[in-house]
């Protein structure tokens, strides 16, 4: 056993084990955990999938997939899973599915952790194979986002889950909460005295959250055409980050304390204005160049409707309507086929009440606290410092806290952290039903508003940061988007 300790006995049943997400993220994460000594000798991993394969064949398939994707780190420990692995060829929804699953799991150590790496349309088939055992020490269920495609679908899935399991058995994944930078944000806010008093409407001019991706839709048109950027990225990842930035300090780090505070933020969000002076811009990528390579327009991607109106970019302004934050613009933006992959949260502080110094370049940028989520994992505090010499001039300088350079430990993939929490029964980094419902209510309001107003995505050139109207929208809130402010 290593210093982290073993998570003990369990059986981890991965449904959808031959799917993209399982091969790309979940299986490598399990393999790394096995290598780090998280599995007791009795622990078992079961690949539940349609294909009939031996464990060796299944692992070889994952290895080939990762090799093709150039993911050497993911391949590294696959062999460590072998002693724990079984395969279960099964078609969820078929008449014999439950009997096959019961037979395979008979006598295997509890808790049985069922991980649904499946489209949510198949969750009901999985649920029909589970017994109603209302005990988290015996049964846990892990659900991947998105849970349905709107609030009503999500509620129907949740009702089916609640008919069999208690809330304490359900782990709703948003992998952004497994990212180290997001946990550092919590630590920054709640473990330090110096920032918390400043995170209020008195001191903060705006907050912006960007998740920019250079990739396009890749092989996922079947899903993405129905989802679009708002359901895919805003509904959970972006709203969760916003909630963590804006929430009140919880009474403890216990899961429900955190979730209670996030929920209050989610409930207080203002729906962006769509008509008049719009507070939201949607876009769809056209052809262009990304990292010097020509790329085609979204409408020509494999599996995409040539007349598609799916948004691949969204930028909007919202407000957290609480005493702490009322009136402060929260600007959120995400898109595919941007010039580079980066994600960050920028807290822009107000200027000093009376400037006494001369700004270099004539323009004040004020103080910023930047939480870089990727590619770097660091905190940056931009301060104004006097330039050398006789003139009283100030220039922005950065204080950087780079987590890799500080700890010299490689950053673990978000899934590794989340799966280890699931195995240990820790719910803090997972969403509660009411959070998901509130996020869907917000997303539905935005999507319905766009539909009612007949707004269709504006085209933008691949390799740019979306339609120029997004810049204008941010400027109306007195903000420049992150890449513009560097
Ligand atoms: C997923 C979305 O949840 O997050 C994808 O479905 C997106 O469309 C991905 O590419 C981004 O995750 P990350 O960790 O690469 O920023």
Short mmCIF file of C-alpha atoms and ligand atoms in Angstrom, two decimals:
data_model
loop_
_atom_site.label_atom_id
_atom_site.label_comp_id
_atom_site.label_asym_id
_atom_site.label_seq_id
_atom_site.Cartn_x
_atom_site.Cartn_y
_atom_site.Cartn_z
CA UNK A 1 0.00 0.00 0.00
CA UNK A 2 1.38 3.45 -0.78
CA UNK A 3 1.11 6.60 1.29
CA UNK A 4 -2.35 7.34 -0.07
CA UNK A 5 -3.70 4.08 1.33
CA UNK A 6 -6.00 1.60 -0.33
CA UNK A 7 -9.63 2.45 -0.97
CA UNK A 8 -10.37 -1.07 0.24
CA UNK A 9 -12.61 -3.66 -1.32
CA UNK A 10 -14.99 -2.70 -4.08
CA UNK A 11 -16.25 -3.75 -7.47
CA UNK A 12 -16.13 -1.03 -10.10
CA UNK A 13 -18.51 -1.80 -12.96
CA UNK A 14 -17.78 0.39 -15.96
CA UNK A 15 -20.80 0.50 -18.27
CA UNK A 16 -19.89 1.66 -21.74
CA UNK A 17 -16.33 0.36 -21.30
CA UNK A 18 -15.65 0.27 -25.03
CA UNK A 19 -16.81 3.87 -25.52
CA UNK A 20 -14.68 6.91 -26.16
CA UNK A 21 -14.85 8.44 -22.68
CA UNK A 22 -14.06 5.15 -20.97
CA UNK A 23 -11.00 4.54 -23.11
CA UNK A 24 -9.76 8.10 -23.07
CA UNK A 25 -10.28 8.96 -19.42
CA UNK A 26 -11.82 6.43 -17.08
CA UNK A 27 -9.74 3.32 -17.79
CA UNK A 28 -6.40 5.17 -17.70
CA UNK A 29 -7.48 6.80 -14.41
CA UNK A 30 -8.36 3.39 -12.94
CA UNK A 31 -5.01 2.03 -14.11
CA UNK A 32 -3.12 4.89 -12.45
CA UNK A 33 -5.04 4.30 -9.22
CA UNK A 34 -4.22 0.59 -9.37
CA UNK A 35 -0.58 1.50 -9.81
CA UNK A 36 -0.73 3.83 -6.83
CA UNK A 37 -2.01 1.06 -4.59
CA UNK A 38 -5.65 2.13 -4.25
CA UNK A 39 -6.99 -1.34 -4.95
CA UNK A 40 -7.05 -4.06 -2.32
CA UNK A 41 -6.28 -7.53 -3.61
CA UNK A 42 -10.01 -8.36 -3.60
CA UNK A 43 -11.05 -5.30 -5.59
CA UNK A 44 -12.49 -5.97 -9.03
CA UNK A 45 -13.05 -3.91 -12.16
CA UNK A 46 -15.71 -5.13 -14.57
CA UNK A 47 -15.87 -3.83 -18.13
CA UNK A 48 -19.54 -3.94 -19.09
CA UNK A 49 -19.86 -3.63 -22.85
CA UNK A 50 -21.64 -5.10 -25.87
CA UNK A 51 -18.53 -6.72 -27.34
CA UNK A 52 -17.47 -10.14 -26.16
CA UNK A 53 -13.81 -9.81 -25.23
CA UNK A 54 -11.38 -11.34 -22.78
CA UNK A 55 -9.76 -8.93 -20.33
CA UNK A 56 -6.54 -9.14 -22.36
CA UNK A 57 -8.34 -8.26 -25.58
CA UNK A 58 -10.17 -5.39 -23.92
CA UNK A 59 -6.96 -3.92 -22.52
CA UNK A 60 -5.22 -4.33 -25.88
CA UNK A 61 -8.10 -2.40 -27.46
CA UNK A 62 -7.69 0.46 -24.97
CA UNK A 63 -3.95 0.45 -25.50
CA UNK A 64 -4.35 0.70 -29.28
CA UNK A 65 -6.85 3.52 -28.87
CA UNK A 66 -4.54 5.52 -26.60
CA UNK A 67 -1.56 4.86 -28.82
CA UNK A 68 -3.48 6.22 -31.76
CA UNK A 69 -4.40 9.28 -29.69
CA UNK A 70 -0.73 9.79 -28.78
CA UNK A 71 -1.53 9.42 -25.07
CA UNK A 72 1.58 7.69 -23.74
CA UNK A 73 0.84 8.65 -20.13
CA UNK A 74 -2.58 7.01 -20.41
CA UNK A 75 -1.05 3.77 -21.71
CA UNK A 76 1.59 3.58 -19.05
CA UNK A 77 -0.14 1.63 -16.30
CA UNK A 78 -2.82 -0.28 -18.20
CA UNK A 79 -1.17 -3.59 -17.33
CA UNK A 80 -1.74 -2.86 -13.62
CA UNK A 81 -5.47 -3.36 -14.13
CA UNK A 82 -5.07 -6.88 -15.40
CA UNK A 83 -5.18 -8.77 -12.10
CA UNK A 84 -8.42 -7.02 -11.16
CA UNK A 85 -10.22 -7.14 -14.48
CA UNK A 86 -13.27 -9.07 -15.69
CA UNK A 87 -15.38 -8.47 -18.74
CA UNK A 88 -19.15 -8.63 -18.93
CA UNK A 89 -20.60 -8.84 -22.46
CA UNK A 90 -24.07 -7.44 -22.06
CA UNK A 91 -26.64 -5.40 -23.96
CA UNK A 92 -28.29 -3.10 -21.47
CA UNK A 93 -32.01 -3.13 -22.14
CA UNK A 94 -32.03 -6.72 -23.40
CA UNK A 95 -34.26 -9.22 -21.56
CA UNK A 96 -31.30 -11.17 -20.16
CA UNK A 97 -29.25 -8.14 -19.05
CA UNK A 98 -30.11 -8.21 -15.36
CA UNK A 99 -29.60 -11.95 -15.01
CA UNK A 100 -26.20 -11.70 -16.72
CA UNK A 101 -25.13 -8.82 -14.54
CA UNK A 102 -26.29 -10.51 -11.32
CA UNK A 103 -24.44 -13.66 -12.28
CA UNK A 104 -21.23 -11.76 -13.03
CA UNK A 105 -21.33 -9.68 -9.82
CA UNK A 106 -22.36 -12.50 -7.49
CA UNK A 107 -19.91 -12.72 -4.59
CA UNK A 108 -17.77 -9.78 -5.75
CA UNK A 109 -16.86 -7.33 -2.99
CA UNK A 110 -19.11 -4.42 -2.10
CA UNK A 111 -19.68 -1.60 -2.63
CA UNK A 112 -20.62 -2.22 -6.22
CA UNK A 113 -19.88 1.04 -7.99
CA UNK A 114 -21.81 1.30 -11.26
CA UNK A 115 -20.27 3.92 -13.51
CA UNK A 116 -22.59 4.95 -16.36
CA UNK A 117 -20.23 6.12 -19.11
CA UNK A 118 -23.27 6.08 -21.36
CA UNK A 119 -25.55 8.57 -23.07
CA UNK A 120 -28.25 9.52 -20.57
CA UNK A 121 -30.90 7.97 -22.86
CA UNK A 122 -29.52 4.61 -21.69
CA UNK A 123 -29.52 5.29 -17.96
CA UNK A 124 -33.00 3.76 -17.60
CA UNK A 125 -31.75 0.48 -19.08
CA UNK A 126 -28.94 0.42 -16.56
CA UNK A 127 -31.27 1.26 -13.68
CA UNK A 128 -33.53 -1.62 -14.60
CA UNK A 129 -30.60 -3.96 -13.90
CA UNK A 130 -29.94 -2.57 -10.41
CA UNK A 131 -31.64 -3.75 -7.25
CA UNK A 132 -33.03 -1.11 -4.93
CA UNK A 133 -30.37 -1.34 -2.25
CA UNK A 134 -30.49 1.91 -0.29
CA UNK A 135 -27.05 1.65 1.24
CA UNK A 136 -23.97 3.52 -0.06
CA UNK A 137 -21.71 0.89 1.46
CA UNK A 138 -23.28 -1.64 -0.87
CA UNK A 139 -24.21 0.24 -4.02
CA UNK A 140 -23.12 3.51 -5.67
CA UNK A 141 -24.10 4.97 -9.02
CA UNK A 142 -21.97 7.38 -11.04
CA UNK A 143 -23.69 9.45 -13.72
CA UNK A 144 -21.91 11.34 -16.47
CA UNK A 145 -23.18 14.69 -17.66
CA UNK A 146 -25.32 15.75 -19.41
CA UNK A 147 -28.22 14.29 -17.50
CA UNK A 148 -30.80 14.61 -20.26
CA UNK A 149 -31.03 17.54 -22.65
CA UNK A 150 -33.32 19.80 -20.63
CA UNK A 151 -34.84 20.19 -17.16
CA UNK A 152 -37.77 17.88 -17.88
CA UNK A 153 -35.60 15.02 -19.17
CA UNK A 154 -33.20 15.47 -16.33
CA UNK A 155 -36.05 15.35 -13.78
CA UNK A 156 -37.38 12.13 -15.34
CA UNK A 157 -33.95 10.49 -15.04
CA UNK A 158 -33.60 11.69 -11.46
CA UNK A 159 -37.03 10.34 -10.53
CA UNK A 160 -36.04 6.94 -11.91
CA UNK A 161 -32.79 7.07 -9.92
CA UNK A 162 -34.57 8.18 -6.73
CA UNK A 163 -37.04 5.31 -7.06
CA UNK A 164 -34.15 2.92 -6.41
CA UNK A 165 -31.36 4.79 -4.66
CA UNK A 166 -30.83 7.44 -2.01
CA UNK A 167 -29.11 10.73 -2.82
CA UNK A 168 -26.07 9.63 -0.80
CA UNK A 169 -25.45 6.86 -3.34
CA UNK A 170 -25.42 9.06 -6.43
CA UNK A 171 -22.25 10.66 -7.84
CA UNK A 172 -23.06 13.14 -10.61
CA UNK A 173 -19.80 13.90 -12.35
CA UNK A 174 -18.63 17.24 -13.62
CA UNK A 175 -14.98 16.57 -14.33
CA UNK A 176 -14.12 20.26 -13.96
CA UNK A 177 -14.54 19.82 -10.20
CA UNK A 178 -11.78 17.22 -10.33
CA UNK A 179 -9.32 19.71 -11.79
CA UNK A 180 -6.68 20.72 -9.31
CA UNK A 181 -7.07 24.42 -10.10
CA UNK A 182 -10.73 24.36 -9.14
CA UNK A 183 -9.87 22.80 -5.78
CA UNK A 184 -7.12 25.36 -5.37
CA UNK A 185 -9.70 28.04 -5.92
CA UNK A 186 -11.61 26.71 -2.93
CA UNK A 187 -8.40 26.64 -0.89
CA UNK A 188 -7.49 30.13 -2.02
CA UNK A 189 -10.83 31.51 -0.93
CA UNK A 190 -11.39 29.55 2.24
CA UNK A 191 -7.88 28.87 3.50
CA UNK A 192 -6.55 32.41 3.21
CA UNK A 193 -7.61 35.57 4.89
CA UNK A 194 -6.44 38.08 2.32
CA UNK A 195 -8.72 37.52 -0.67
CA UNK A 196 -12.10 36.74 0.83
CA UNK A 197 -12.90 40.26 2.15
CA UNK A 198 -12.14 41.67 -1.31
CA UNK A 199 -14.46 39.39 -3.22
CA UNK A 200 -17.46 41.69 -3.07
CA UNK A 201 -19.25 44.24 -5.21
CA UNK A 202 -17.30 47.02 -3.46
CA UNK A 203 -13.99 45.80 -4.82
CA UNK A 204 -14.65 43.64 -7.87
CA UNK A 205 -15.36 45.25 -11.23
CA UNK A 206 -16.10 42.03 -13.13
CA UNK A 207 -15.50 38.31 -13.15
CA UNK A 208 -14.88 36.44 -16.35
CA UNK A 209 -14.65 32.76 -17.02
CA UNK A 210 -13.30 31.44 -20.30
CA UNK A 211 -13.00 27.90 -21.55
CA UNK A 212 -11.50 28.06 -25.02
CA UNK A 213 -10.84 24.92 -27.03
CA UNK A 214 -8.84 24.63 -30.22
CA UNK A 215 -10.50 21.34 -31.17
CA UNK A 216 -13.63 21.18 -33.27
CA UNK A 217 -16.51 18.76 -32.87
CA UNK A 218 -14.24 15.78 -33.76
CA UNK A 219 -16.16 12.46 -33.83
CA UNK A 220 -18.97 13.64 -31.58
CA UNK A 221 -21.42 15.26 -34.01
CA UNK A 222 -24.15 12.78 -33.05
CA UNK A 223 -24.13 14.19 -29.53
CA UNK A 224 -23.00 17.74 -30.18
CA UNK A 225 -25.60 18.57 -32.82
CA UNK A 226 -28.28 18.13 -30.13
CA UNK A 227 -26.25 19.68 -27.35
CA UNK A 228 -24.34 22.73 -28.58
CA UNK A 229 -22.00 24.80 -26.44
CA UNK A 230 -24.66 25.95 -23.98
CA UNK A 231 -25.77 22.46 -22.93
CA UNK A 232 -22.31 20.92 -23.33
CA UNK A 233 -20.19 23.46 -21.47
CA UNK A 234 -22.30 26.12 -19.77
CA UNK A 235 -24.94 23.91 -18.18
CA UNK A 236 -22.47 22.34 -15.81
CA UNK A 237 -18.75 23.15 -16.14
CA UNK A 238 -19.06 26.92 -16.41
CA UNK A 239 -21.91 27.33 -13.93
CA UNK A 240 -20.11 25.19 -11.37
CA UNK A 241 -16.97 27.32 -11.66
CA UNK A 242 -19.07 30.44 -11.30
CA UNK A 243 -20.76 28.98 -8.23
CA UNK A 244 -17.42 28.22 -6.57
CA UNK A 245 -16.11 31.73 -7.24
CA UNK A 246 -19.25 33.44 -5.98
CA UNK A 247 -20.54 31.26 -3.13
CA UNK A 248 -20.49 32.28 0.52
CA UNK A 249 -18.03 30.38 2.73
CA UNK A 250 -19.73 27.12 3.71
CA UNK A 251 -19.97 26.11 7.37
CA UNK A 252 -17.72 23.12 6.66
CA UNK A 253 -16.22 21.26 3.73
CA UNK A 254 -18.79 18.52 4.15
CA UNK A 255 -20.51 17.80 0.83
CA UNK A 256 -23.93 19.21 1.63
CA UNK A 257 -22.54 22.42 3.13
CA UNK A 258 -20.68 23.13 -0.08
CA UNK A 259 -23.62 22.18 -2.23
CA UNK A 260 -26.00 24.37 -0.21
CA UNK A 261 -23.81 27.40 -0.86
CA UNK A 262 -23.32 26.65 -4.56
CA UNK A 263 -27.06 26.16 -4.93
CA UNK A 264 -27.80 29.64 -3.56
CA UNK A 265 -25.56 31.15 -6.25
CA UNK A 266 -27.12 29.07 -9.00
CA UNK A 267 -30.58 30.14 -7.88
CA UNK A 268 -29.62 33.81 -7.92
CA UNK A 269 -28.33 33.97 -11.50
CA UNK A 270 -29.84 36.53 -13.81
CA UNK A 271 -30.90 35.21 -17.20
CA UNK A 272 -29.09 37.26 -19.87
CA UNK A 273 -31.14 39.74 -21.80
CA UNK A 274 -31.62 38.49 -25.33
CA UNK A 275 -33.44 41.27 -27.13
CA UNK A 276 -32.70 45.02 -27.03
CA UNK A 277 -29.06 45.33 -26.04
CA UNK A 278 -28.15 41.65 -26.03
CA UNK A 279 -26.20 40.15 -23.16
CA UNK A 280 -25.53 36.95 -25.06
CA UNK A 281 -23.76 36.11 -28.33
CA UNK A 282 -23.87 32.70 -29.98
CA UNK A 283 -21.62 31.66 -32.82
CA UNK A 284 -20.76 28.76 -35.09
CA UNK A 285 -17.30 28.16 -36.51
CA UNK A 286 -16.63 28.65 -40.17
CA UNK A 287 -13.50 27.55 -41.97
CA UNK A 288 -10.16 29.02 -41.00
CA UNK A 289 -6.76 28.15 -39.58
CA UNK A 290 -6.02 26.74 -36.15
CA UNK A 291 -2.37 26.43 -35.16
CA UNK A 292 -1.44 27.03 -38.77
CA UNK A 293 -3.58 24.17 -40.11
CA UNK A 294 -6.59 24.73 -42.34
CA UNK A 295 -9.83 23.49 -40.78
CA UNK A 296 -13.29 23.19 -42.25
CA UNK A 297 -16.49 24.85 -41.18
CA UNK A 298 -18.76 23.19 -38.60
CA UNK A 299 -21.52 22.57 -41.14
CA UNK A 300 -19.16 20.38 -43.19
CA UNK A 301 -17.99 18.22 -40.27
CA UNK A 302 -18.84 14.52 -40.40
CA UNK A 303 -22.35 13.88 -39.12
CA UNK A 304 -23.35 17.54 -38.97
CA UNK A 305 -26.49 18.80 -40.70
CA UNK A 306 -25.35 21.15 -43.51
CA UNK A 307 -28.02 23.62 -42.32
CA UNK A 308 -27.17 23.17 -38.66
CA UNK A 309 -28.00 26.00 -36.26
CA UNK A 310 -26.08 24.46 -33.37
CA UNK A 311 -23.91 26.97 -31.50
CA UNK A 312 -20.23 26.11 -31.08
CA UNK A 313 -19.54 29.35 -29.20
CA UNK A 314 -21.37 31.31 -26.56
CA UNK A 315 -20.49 34.39 -24.56
CA UNK A 316 -22.89 35.97 -22.11
CA UNK A 317 -23.24 38.28 -19.17
CA UNK A 318 -25.01 37.28 -16.03
CA UNK A 319 -25.22 38.60 -12.49
CA UNK A 320 -25.29 36.91 -9.13
CA UNK A 321 -28.20 38.69 -7.54
CA UNK A 322 -27.09 38.63 -3.92
CA UNK A 323 -25.97 41.31 -1.46
CA UNK A 324 -22.36 40.34 -2.03
CA UNK A 325 -22.41 40.51 -5.82
CA UNK A 326 -25.40 42.52 -7.07
CA UNK A 327 -24.51 44.52 -10.19
CA UNK A 328 -21.11 42.89 -10.82
CA UNK A 329 -20.95 41.51 -14.37
CA UNK A 330 -20.05 37.85 -14.61
CA UNK A 331 -18.93 37.25 -18.18
CA UNK A 332 -18.75 33.67 -19.38
CA UNK A 333 -17.41 32.48 -22.69
CA UNK A 334 -16.67 29.12 -24.27
CA UNK A 335 -16.12 27.95 -27.81
CA UNK A 336 -14.59 25.40 -30.10
CA UNK A 337 -11.96 26.13 -32.76
CA UNK A 338 -10.49 29.05 -30.88
CA UNK A 339 -6.82 29.90 -31.46
CA UNK A 340 -5.64 27.91 -28.43
CA UNK A 341 -6.84 25.74 -25.59
CA UNK A 342 -7.03 27.60 -22.33
CA UNK A 343 -9.34 27.96 -19.38
CA UNK A 344 -9.18 30.64 -16.77
CA UNK A 345 -11.13 32.69 -14.29
CA UNK A 346 -10.25 36.38 -14.10
CA UNK A 347 -11.34 38.47 -11.16
CA UNK A 348 -10.90 42.08 -12.14
CA UNK A 349 -10.68 44.49 -9.22
CA UNK A 350 -11.85 48.06 -9.35
CA UNK A 351 -9.33 50.85 -9.81
CA UNK A 352 -8.05 52.75 -6.80
CA UNK A 353 -10.45 55.59 -5.94
CA UNK A 354 -7.94 58.31 -6.79
CA UNK A 355 -5.00 57.46 -9.04
CA UNK A 356 -1.83 59.19 -7.84
CA UNK A 357 0.59 57.47 -10.16
CA UNK A 358 0.97 57.63 -13.87
CA UNK A 359 0.09 54.41 -15.73
CA UNK A 360 2.64 53.16 -18.25
CA UNK A 361 1.02 53.37 -21.68
CA UNK A 362 -1.67 55.68 -20.33
CA UNK A 363 -4.08 52.84 -19.59
CA UNK A 364 -4.91 51.38 -16.18
CA UNK A 365 -5.43 47.63 -16.03
CA UNK A 366 -6.07 47.47 -12.29
CA UNK A 367 -5.45 44.41 -10.18
CA UNK A 368 -6.45 40.98 -11.38
CA UNK A 369 -6.54 37.62 -9.69
CA UNK A 370 -6.35 34.96 -12.37
CA UNK A 371 -6.97 31.29 -11.78
CA UNK A 372 -5.44 29.44 -14.71
CA UNK A 373 -7.02 26.01 -15.06
CA UNK A 374 -5.29 24.90 -18.22
CA UNK A 375 -2.91 24.47 -19.87
CA UNK A 376 -1.03 25.92 -16.87
CA UNK A 377 -2.26 25.14 -13.39
CA UNK A 378 -1.43 28.31 -11.52
CA UNK A 379 -2.64 31.34 -9.69
CA UNK A 380 -1.57 34.72 -10.86
CA UNK A 381 -1.97 38.01 -9.05
CA UNK A 382 -1.44 41.07 -11.20
CA UNK A 383 -0.29 44.05 -9.21
CA UNK A 384 0.91 47.46 -10.21
CA UNK A 385 4.53 48.20 -9.36
CA UNK A 386 6.65 51.25 -9.83
CA UNK A 387 9.01 51.15 -12.75
CA UNK A 388 12.67 51.84 -11.96
CA UNK A 389 13.77 55.43 -12.39
CA UNK A 390 12.66 58.82 -11.31
CA UNK A 391 9.19 58.94 -12.76
CA UNK A 392 6.24 57.86 -10.64
CA UNK A 393 5.02 55.37 -13.19
CA UNK A 394 3.28 52.06 -12.56
CA UNK A 395 3.34 48.93 -14.65
CA UNK A 396 1.49 45.62 -14.14
CA UNK A 397 3.64 42.78 -12.79
CA UNK A 398 2.60 39.25 -11.95
CA UNK A 399 3.01 37.18 -8.83
CA UNK A 400 2.73 33.60 -10.02
CA UNK A 401 2.03 30.51 -7.99
CA UNK A 402 2.64 27.61 -10.33
CA UNK A 403 1.50 24.43 -8.64
CA UNK A 404 3.81 22.08 -10.47
CA UNK A 405 6.87 24.17 -9.68
CA UNK A 406 5.74 24.48 -6.07
CA UNK A 407 5.03 20.84 -5.28
CA UNK A 408 6.96 19.08 -8.04
CA UNK A 409 4.25 16.48 -8.28
CA UNK A 410 2.62 15.95 -11.67
CA UNK A 411 -0.94 17.16 -11.84
CA UNK A 412 -3.29 14.16 -11.83
CA UNK A 413 -6.08 13.94 -14.32
CA UNK A 414 -9.43 15.12 -12.98
CA UNK A 415 -10.93 11.66 -13.41
CA UNK A 416 -8.30 10.09 -11.23
CA UNK A 417 -9.17 12.40 -8.35
CA UNK A 418 -12.90 11.95 -8.84
CA UNK A 419 -12.77 8.16 -9.06
CA UNK A 420 -10.65 7.94 -5.93
CA UNK A 421 -13.29 10.05 -4.15
CA UNK A 422 -16.07 7.78 -5.39
CA UNK A 423 -14.23 4.72 -4.12
CA UNK A 424 -13.79 6.38 -0.73
CA UNK A 425 -17.40 7.55 -0.56
CA UNK A 426 -16.64 11.28 -0.65
CA UNK A 427 -19.43 13.28 -2.27
CA UNK A 428 -18.03 16.82 -2.01
CA UNK A 429 -16.86 17.10 -5.63
CA UNK A 430 -20.10 15.77 -7.09
CA UNK A 431 -23.32 17.56 -7.86
CA UNK A 432 -26.54 17.19 -5.92
CA UNK A 433 -29.83 16.75 -7.74
CA UNK A 434 -31.08 20.26 -6.94
CA UNK A 435 -27.89 21.84 -8.32
CA UNK A 436 -28.30 20.01 -11.61
CA UNK A 437 -31.98 20.94 -11.78
CA UNK A 438 -31.23 24.62 -11.13
CA UNK A 439 -28.52 24.61 -13.78
CA UNK A 440 -30.97 23.12 -16.25
CA UNK A 441 -33.60 25.71 -15.37
CA UNK A 442 -31.11 28.48 -16.19
CA UNK A 443 -29.96 26.78 -19.39
CA UNK A 444 -33.52 26.11 -20.54
CA UNK A 445 -34.41 29.76 -19.95
CA UNK A 446 -31.46 30.88 -22.07
CA UNK A 447 -32.14 28.40 -24.87
CA UNK A 448 -35.87 29.09 -24.94
CA UNK A 449 -35.22 32.83 -24.96
CA UNK A 450 -32.87 32.49 -27.93
CA UNK A 451 -35.42 30.36 -29.73
CA UNK A 452 -38.30 32.74 -29.06
CA UNK A 453 -36.23 35.66 -30.30
CA UNK A 454 -35.21 33.68 -33.41
CA UNK A 455 -31.50 34.15 -32.66
CA UNK A 456 -29.24 31.95 -34.78
CA UNK A 457 -25.49 31.62 -34.28
CA UNK A 458 -23.32 34.16 -36.07
CA UNK A 459 -20.49 32.65 -38.09
CA UNK A 460 -16.92 33.15 -36.87
CA UNK A 461 -13.65 32.25 -38.48
CA UNK A 462 -11.97 29.22 -36.97
CA UNK A 463 -8.86 30.30 -35.12
CA UNK A 464 -10.49 33.44 -33.69
CA UNK A 465 -12.21 34.09 -30.36
CA UNK A 466 -15.72 34.03 -31.78
CA UNK A 467 -17.91 36.72 -33.33
CA UNK A 468 -16.72 40.29 -32.78
CA UNK A 469 -20.07 41.08 -31.16
CA UNK A 470 -18.77 39.11 -28.14
CA UNK A 471 -16.03 41.70 -27.65
CA UNK A 472 -18.56 44.49 -27.92
CA UNK A 473 -20.80 42.75 -25.39
CA UNK A 474 -17.94 42.53 -22.85
CA UNK A 475 -16.97 46.15 -23.47
CA UNK A 476 -20.49 47.23 -22.60
CA UNK A 477 -19.74 45.77 -19.16
CA UNK A 478 -16.44 47.63 -19.06
CA UNK A 479 -14.38 44.46 -19.58
CA UNK A 480 -11.94 43.09 -22.11
CA UNK A 481 -11.85 39.35 -22.65
CA UNK A 482 -8.81 37.67 -21.18
CA UNK A 483 -6.66 37.33 -24.29
CA UNK A 484 -7.27 40.99 -25.06
CA UNK A 485 -6.06 42.14 -21.67
CA UNK A 486 -2.68 40.40 -21.72
C1 LIG B 1 -16.68 17.88 -21.96
C2 LIG B 1 -17.39 18.36 -23.18
O1 LIG B 1 -17.56 17.80 -20.86
O2 LIG B 1 -15.62 18.76 -21.65
C3 LIG B 1 -16.43 18.49 -24.35
O3 LIG B 1 -18.44 17.44 -23.50
C4 LIG B 1 -15.26 19.35 -23.98
O4 LIG B 1 -17.08 19.03 -25.49
C5 LIG B 1 -14.64 18.87 -22.67
O5 LIG B 1 -14.30 19.25 -25.02
C6 LIG B 1 -13.58 19.83 -22.19
O6 LIG B 1 -12.89 19.27 -21.11
P1 LIG B 1 -11.38 19.67 -20.81
O7 LIG B 1 -11.08 18.99 -19.53
O8 LIG B 1 -10.57 19.17 -21.95
O9 LIG B 1 -11.35 21.16 -20.72
#
